Amino acid sequence: MNIDRVFEALASTPRRQILAYLSQASMTAGEIADRFDMTKPALSKHLKILEHAGLVIFEKKGQFVHYSIADDNLTAKLHNLLATFCPVGGKLKKESKAKAQEVKIKK
């Protein structure tokens, strides 16, 4: 999972809403489009960005394409990802501790 792609994907309100819908059930592009006031090309672009970030997968079933959350454990993955880069209440990484010492010495 590429952190930049994930944050780019999550930076958009419509994409977060799409993820919320898909967290309930897999849906076709048409079913997703029914919930938004946007063009099909715009929706397609949002879905492509979510897929490229590894957050959404699709499966062709007959003439329909069904979209779903890429991993049932997505919340845990995102939590671990954030905990790695934003260790609130946790120990600092060695690089961060070294940088803190360097800054402290400069003062």
PDB file of C-alpha atoms in Angstrom:
ATOM      1  CA  MET A   1       0.000   0.000   0.000  1.00  0.00           C
ATOM      2  CA  ASN A   2       1.569   3.294  -1.131  1.00  0.00           C
ATOM      3  CA  ILE A   3       1.037   5.984   1.516  1.00  0.00           C
ATOM      4  CA  ASP A   4       0.940   8.874  -0.976  1.00  0.00           C
ATOM      5  CA  ARG A   5      -1.704   7.173  -3.104  1.00  0.00           C
ATOM      6  CA  VAL A   6      -3.792   6.334  -0.044  1.00  0.00           C
ATOM      7  CA  PHE A   7      -3.738   9.899   1.256  1.00  0.00           C
ATOM      8  CA  GLU A   8      -4.453  11.277  -2.224  1.00  0.00           C
ATOM      9  CA  ALA A   9      -7.447   8.948  -2.479  1.00  0.00           C
ATOM     10  CA  LEU A  10      -8.730   9.829   0.994  1.00  0.00           C
ATOM     11  CA  ALA A  11      -8.319  13.583   0.401  1.00  0.00           C
ATOM     12  CA  SER A  12     -11.544  13.696  -1.605  1.00  0.00           C
ATOM     13  CA  THR A  13     -14.956  13.794   0.088  1.00  0.00           C
ATOM     14  CA  PRO A  14     -16.693  11.885  -2.741  1.00  0.00           C
ATOM     15  CA  ARG A  15     -14.054   9.130  -2.574  1.00  0.00           C
ATOM     16  CA  ARG A  16     -14.489   8.822   1.192  1.00  0.00           C
ATOM     17  CA  GLN A  17     -18.253   8.595   0.622  1.00  0.00           C
ATOM     18  CA  ILE A  18     -17.733   5.896  -2.016  1.00  0.00           C
ATOM     19  CA  LEU A  19     -15.648   3.928   0.489  1.00  0.00           C
ATOM     20  CA  ALA A  20     -18.396   4.343   3.087  1.00  0.00           C
ATOM     21  CA  TYR A  21     -20.985   2.902   0.684  1.00  0.00           C
ATOM     22  CA  LEU A  22     -18.683   0.056  -0.322  1.00  0.00           C
ATOM     23  CA  SER A  23     -18.005  -0.758   3.316  1.00  0.00           C
ATOM     24  CA  GLN A  24     -21.659  -1.816   3.515  1.00  0.00           C
ATOM     25  CA  ALA A  25     -21.805  -3.934   0.345  1.00  0.00           C
ATOM     26  CA  SER A  26     -20.241  -4.414  -3.062  1.00  0.00           C
ATOM     27  CA  MET A  27     -21.883  -2.233  -5.723  1.00  0.00           C
ATOM     28  CA  THR A  28     -21.853  -1.670  -9.453  1.00  0.00           C
ATOM     29  CA  ALA A  29     -20.717   1.670 -10.847  1.00  0.00           C
ATOM     30  CA  GLY A  30     -24.353   2.427 -11.671  1.00  0.00           C
ATOM     31  CA  GLU A  31     -25.444   1.769  -8.087  1.00  0.00           C
ATOM     32  CA  ILE A  32     -22.699   4.057  -6.817  1.00  0.00           C
ATOM     33  CA  ALA A  33     -23.587   6.730  -9.406  1.00  0.00           C
ATOM     34  CA  ASP A  34     -27.211   6.729  -8.246  1.00  0.00           C
ATOM     35  CA  ARG A  35     -26.017   8.101  -4.894  1.00  0.00           C
ATOM     36  CA  PHE A  36     -24.050  11.022  -6.365  1.00  0.00           C
ATOM     37  CA  ASP A  37     -24.725  14.017  -8.563  1.00  0.00           C
ATOM     38  CA  MET A  38     -21.741  13.559 -10.860  1.00  0.00           C
ATOM     39  CA  THR A  39     -21.048  12.444 -14.385  1.00  0.00           C
ATOM     40  CA  LYS A  40     -20.089   8.842 -15.121  1.00  0.00           C
ATOM     41  CA  PRO A  41     -16.603   9.888 -16.294  1.00  0.00           C
ATOM     42  CA  ALA A  42     -16.069  11.737 -12.979  1.00  0.00           C
ATOM     43  CA  LEU A  43     -17.209   8.691 -11.007  1.00  0.00           C
ATOM     44  CA  SER A  44     -14.962   6.484 -13.109  1.00  0.00           C
ATOM     45  CA  LYS A  45     -11.994   8.708 -12.288  1.00  0.00           C
ATOM     46  CA  HIS A  46     -12.754   8.490  -8.546  1.00  0.00           C
ATOM     47  CA  LEU A  47     -13.032   4.702  -8.726  1.00  0.00           C
ATOM     48  CA  LYS A  48      -9.751   4.486 -10.656  1.00  0.00           C
ATOM     49  CA  ILE A  49      -7.945   6.555  -8.017  1.00  0.00           C
ATOM     50  CA  LEU A  50      -9.362   4.368  -5.227  1.00  0.00           C
ATOM     51  CA  GLU A  51      -8.325   1.239  -7.124  1.00  0.00           C
ATOM     52  CA  HIS A  52      -4.841   2.619  -7.837  1.00  0.00           C
ATOM     53  CA  ALA A  53      -4.443   3.322  -4.092  1.00  0.00           C
ATOM     54  CA  GLY A  54      -5.305  -0.292  -3.332  1.00  0.00           C
ATOM     55  CA  LEU A  55      -8.475   0.635  -1.454  1.00  0.00           C
ATOM     56  CA  VAL A  56     -11.020  -0.761  -3.936  1.00  0.00           C
ATOM     57  CA  ILE A  57     -11.107  -3.837  -6.138  1.00  0.00           C
ATOM     58  CA  PHE A  58     -13.460  -4.716  -8.961  1.00  0.00           C
ATOM     59  CA  GLU A  59     -14.809  -7.928 -10.407  1.00  0.00           C
ATOM     60  CA  LYS A  60     -16.637  -8.389 -13.704  1.00  0.00           C
ATOM     61  CA  LYS A  61     -19.835 -10.381 -13.311  1.00  0.00           C
ATOM     62  CA  GLY A  62     -21.498 -10.786 -16.674  1.00  0.00           C
ATOM     63  CA  GLN A  63     -21.962  -7.351 -18.166  1.00  0.00           C
ATOM     64  CA  PHE A  64     -21.589  -5.560 -14.814  1.00  0.00           C
ATOM     65  CA  VAL A  65     -18.493  -4.524 -12.887  1.00  0.00           C
ATOM     66  CA  HIS A  66     -18.853  -4.843  -9.109  1.00  0.00           C
ATOM     67  CA  TYR A  67     -16.690  -2.715  -6.817  1.00  0.00           C
ATOM     68  CA  SER A  68     -15.843  -3.573  -3.230  1.00  0.00           C
ATOM     69  CA  ILE A  69     -13.411  -2.664  -0.456  1.00  0.00           C
ATOM     70  CA  ALA A  70     -10.028  -4.213  -1.248  1.00  0.00           C
ATOM     71  CA  ASP A  71      -9.532  -5.755   2.161  1.00  0.00           C
ATOM     72  CA  ASP A  72     -11.889  -6.634   5.009  1.00  0.00           C
ATOM     73  CA  ASN A  73      -9.119  -5.510   7.309  1.00  0.00           C
ATOM     74  CA  LEU A  74      -8.738  -2.056   5.690  1.00  0.00           C
ATOM     75  CA  THR A  75      -9.379  -0.190   8.936  1.00  0.00           C
ATOM     76  CA  ALA A  76      -6.605  -2.080  10.709  1.00  0.00           C
ATOM     77  CA  LYS A  77      -4.209  -1.456   7.809  1.00  0.00           C
ATOM     78  CA  LEU A  78      -4.915   2.274   7.825  1.00  0.00           C
ATOM     79  CA  HIS A  79      -4.598   2.396  11.608  1.00  0.00           C
ATOM     80  CA  ASN A  80      -1.204   0.679  11.465  1.00  0.00           C
ATOM     81  CA  LEU A  81      -0.118   2.959   8.638  1.00  0.00           C
ATOM     82  CA  LEU A  82      -1.059   6.080  10.593  1.00  0.00           C
ATOM     83  CA  ALA A  83       0.490   4.733  13.794  1.00  0.00           C
ATOM     84  CA  THR A  84       3.766   4.241  11.926  1.00  0.00           C
ATOM     85  CA  PHE A  85       3.886   7.821  10.648  1.00  0.00           C
ATOM     86  CA  CYS A  86       2.030   9.585  13.480  1.00  0.00           C
ATOM     87  CA  PRO A  87       3.012   7.738  16.676  1.00  0.00           C
ATOM     88  CA  VAL A  88       0.716   9.607  19.043  1.00  0.00           C
ATOM     89  CA  GLY A  89       1.377   8.361  22.557  1.00  0.00           C
ATOM     90  CA  GLY A  90       3.892   5.813  21.312  1.00  0.00           C
ATOM     91  CA  LYS A  91       7.643   5.636  21.241  1.00  0.00           C
ATOM     92  CA  LEU A  92       9.429   7.742  18.672  1.00  0.00           C
ATOM     93  CA  LYS A  93      11.417   6.020  15.973  1.00  0.00           C
ATOM     94  CA  LYS A  94      15.217   6.155  16.309  1.00  0.00           C
ATOM     95  CA  GLU A  95      15.494   8.613  13.421  1.00  0.00           C
ATOM     96  CA  SER A  96      13.004  10.943  15.090  1.00  0.00           C
ATOM     97  CA  LYS A  97      14.730  10.623  18.480  1.00  0.00           C
ATOM     98  CA  ALA A  98      18.096  11.419  16.877  1.00  0.00           C
ATOM     99  CA  LYS A  99      16.599  14.452  15.148  1.00  0.00           C
ATOM    100  CA  ALA A 100      15.092  15.622  18.457  1.00  0.00           C
ATOM    101  CA  GLN A 101      18.514  15.358  20.111  1.00  0.00           C
ATOM    102  CA  GLU A 102      20.095  17.295  17.247  1.00  0.00           C
ATOM    103  CA  VAL A 103      17.533  20.091  17.597  1.00  0.00           C
ATOM    104  CA  LYS A 104      17.969  20.139  21.382  1.00  0.00           C
ATOM    105  CA  ILE A 105      21.756  20.514  21.014  1.00  0.00           C
ATOM    106  CA  LYS A 106      21.347  23.454  18.592  1.00  0.00           C
ATOM    107  CA  LYS A 107      19.287  25.382  21.176  1.00  0.00           C
TER     108      LYS A 107
END
